Amino acid sequence: MAMNCRAEHRTLYAAIDGEVDHHRARELLAELDRQLDLELPRSVTLDLGGVSFMDSSGIAILLRARQRVSALGGALRVVHVPEQAAKVLRAAGVDKLMDLE
């Protein structure tokens, strides 16, 4: 599992691959925080297309990303959400807080 990041024009693109579970959540959150501190983006696009499994730990990652980006005056996009992850996020009502594309 990995998070591949790149920044362009104050937009951070982060693609997450593999499983997003309680074993990996701390690592993902630390990398996301590091990238946000480094780039200070106005917008963040999280690409979940490579996620093979997500549990409730993924909810914490998305909410943290939303909180951090909002504090920077920016916006969060979540794209390529796999069906299994979408079910977890919808069950928790995350789709009411942010668009899941």
mmCIF file of C-alpha atoms in Angstrom:
data_model
loop_
_atom_site.group_PDB
_atom_site.id
_atom_site.type_symbol
_atom_site.label_atom_id
_atom_site.label_comp_id
_atom_site.label_asym_id
_atom_site.label_seq_id
_atom_site.Cartn_x
_atom_site.Cartn_y
_atom_site.Cartn_z
ATOM 1 C CA MET A 1 0.000 0.000 0.000
ATOM 2 C CA ALA A 2 1.274 3.412 -0.896
ATOM 3 C CA MET A 3 0.342 7.025 -1.345
ATOM 4 C CA ASN A 4 1.811 8.656 -4.425
ATOM 5 C CA CYS A 5 1.696 12.446 -4.370
ATOM 6 C CA ARG A 6 2.455 15.266 -6.740
ATOM 7 C CA ALA A 7 1.726 18.974 -6.587
ATOM 8 C CA GLU A 8 0.902 21.395 -9.397
ATOM 9 C CA HIS A 9 -0.331 24.973 -9.180
ATOM 10 C CA ARG A 10 -1.170 24.721 -5.450
ATOM 11 C CA THR A 11 -3.134 21.515 -6.001
ATOM 12 C CA LEU A 12 -2.017 18.317 -4.312
ATOM 13 C CA TYR A 13 -2.883 15.064 -6.071
ATOM 14 C CA ALA A 14 -2.641 12.001 -3.833
ATOM 15 C CA ALA A 15 -3.333 8.513 -5.166
ATOM 16 C CA ILE A 16 -3.797 5.808 -2.560
ATOM 17 C CA ASP A 17 -3.167 2.171 -3.459
ATOM 18 C CA GLY A 18 -3.852 -1.038 -1.561
ATOM 19 C CA GLU A 19 -5.756 -1.565 1.662
ATOM 20 C CA VAL A 20 -6.854 1.322 3.858
ATOM 21 C CA ASP A 21 -7.353 -0.263 7.256
ATOM 22 C CA HIS A 22 -6.395 0.292 10.881
ATOM 23 C CA HIS A 23 -2.957 -1.226 10.225
ATOM 24 C CA ARG A 24 -2.107 1.454 7.641
ATOM 25 C CA ALA A 25 -4.160 4.458 8.730
ATOM 26 C CA ARG A 26 -1.479 6.061 10.904
ATOM 27 C CA GLU A 27 1.077 5.802 8.085
ATOM 28 C CA LEU A 28 -1.340 7.323 5.561
ATOM 29 C CA LEU A 29 -2.346 10.143 7.909
ATOM 30 C CA ALA A 30 1.306 10.972 8.611
ATOM 31 C CA GLU A 31 2.144 11.081 4.903
ATOM 32 C CA LEU A 32 -0.912 13.190 4.130
ATOM 33 C CA ASP A 33 -0.039 15.648 6.910
ATOM 34 C CA ARG A 34 3.561 15.808 5.674
ATOM 35 C CA GLN A 35 2.453 16.594 2.122
ATOM 36 C CA LEU A 36 -0.049 19.215 3.278
ATOM 37 C CA ASP A 37 2.600 20.923 5.425
ATOM 38 C CA LEU A 38 5.093 20.831 2.558
ATOM 39 C CA GLU A 39 2.829 22.027 -0.266
ATOM 40 C CA LEU A 40 0.207 24.196 1.532
ATOM 41 C CA PRO A 41 -2.259 23.444 -1.281
ATOM 42 C CA ARG A 42 -5.447 25.339 -2.118
ATOM 43 C CA SER A 43 -7.048 22.109 -3.254
ATOM 44 C CA VAL A 44 -6.464 18.422 -2.738
ATOM 45 C CA THR A 45 -7.605 15.594 -4.968
ATOM 46 C CA LEU A 46 -7.573 12.168 -3.325
ATOM 47 C CA ASP A 47 -7.686 9.378 -5.906
ATOM 48 C CA LEU A 48 -8.962 6.156 -4.367
ATOM 49 C CA GLY A 49 -8.949 4.192 -7.632
ATOM 50 C CA GLY A 50 -6.199 1.870 -6.413
ATOM 51 C CA VAL A 51 -7.821 1.090 -3.061
ATOM 52 C CA SER A 52 -8.594 -2.626 -2.800
ATOM 53 C CA PHE A 53 -10.227 -2.485 0.651
ATOM 54 C CA MET A 54 -11.301 0.217 3.095
ATOM 55 C CA ASP A 55 -12.581 -0.020 6.652
ATOM 56 C CA SER A 56 -13.694 2.758 8.987
ATOM 57 C CA SER A 57 -10.091 3.988 9.207
ATOM 58 C CA GLY A 58 -10.575 5.406 5.732
ATOM 59 C CA ILE A 59 -13.288 7.657 7.120
ATOM 60 C CA ALA A 60 -10.789 9.190 9.544
ATOM 61 C CA ILE A 61 -8.351 9.833 6.704
ATOM 62 C CA LEU A 62 -10.944 11.622 4.568
ATOM 63 C CA LEU A 63 -12.255 13.690 7.472
ATOM 64 C CA ARG A 64 -8.713 14.667 8.461
ATOM 65 C CA ALA A 65 -7.930 15.658 4.877
ATOM 66 C CA ARG A 66 -11.109 17.733 4.689
ATOM 67 C CA GLN A 67 -10.317 19.457 7.993
ATOM 68 C CA ARG A 68 -6.721 20.253 7.035
ATOM 69 C CA VAL A 69 -7.572 21.499 3.539
ATOM 70 C CA SER A 70 -10.415 23.659 4.875
ATOM 71 C CA ALA A 71 -8.007 25.221 7.390
ATOM 72 C CA LEU A 72 -5.814 26.198 4.424
ATOM 73 C CA GLY A 73 -8.822 27.797 2.719
ATOM 74 C CA GLY A 74 -9.009 25.050 0.140
ATOM 75 C CA ALA A 75 -11.272 22.304 -1.125
ATOM 76 C CA LEU A 76 -11.094 18.511 -1.148
ATOM 77 C CA ARG A 77 -12.120 16.247 -4.042
ATOM 78 C CA VAL A 78 -12.366 12.477 -3.653
ATOM 79 C CA VAL A 79 -12.307 10.671 -6.993
ATOM 80 C CA HIS A 80 -12.376 7.141 -8.423
ATOM 81 C CA VAL A 81 -13.996 5.735 -5.286
ATOM 82 C CA PRO A 82 -14.303 1.926 -5.569
ATOM 83 C CA GLU A 83 -17.711 0.451 -4.754
ATOM 84 C CA GLN A 84 -16.576 -1.287 -1.545
ATOM 85 C CA ALA A 85 -15.078 1.950 -0.204
ATOM 86 C CA ALA A 86 -18.152 3.910 -1.303
ATOM 87 C CA LYS A 87 -20.376 1.568 0.725
ATOM 88 C CA VAL A 88 -18.301 2.159 3.870
ATOM 89 C CA LEU A 89 -18.294 5.920 3.328
ATOM 90 C CA ARG A 90 -22.033 6.125 2.543
ATOM 91 C CA ALA A 91 -22.913 3.980 5.583
ATOM 92 C CA ALA A 92 -21.123 6.534 7.771
ATOM 93 C CA GLY A 93 -22.730 9.504 6.007
ATOM 94 C CA VAL A 94 -19.455 10.803 4.594
ATOM 95 C CA ASP A 95 -21.176 11.329 1.227
ATOM 96 C CA LYS A 96 -23.281 14.037 2.915
ATOM 97 C CA LEU A 97 -20.127 15.921 3.952
ATOM 98 C CA MET A 98 -18.220 15.706 0.674
ATOM 99 C CA ASP A 99 -18.704 14.646 -2.918
ATOM 100 C CA LEU A 100 -17.483 11.161 -3.735
ATOM 101 C CA GLU A 101 -16.784 10.893 -7.444
#
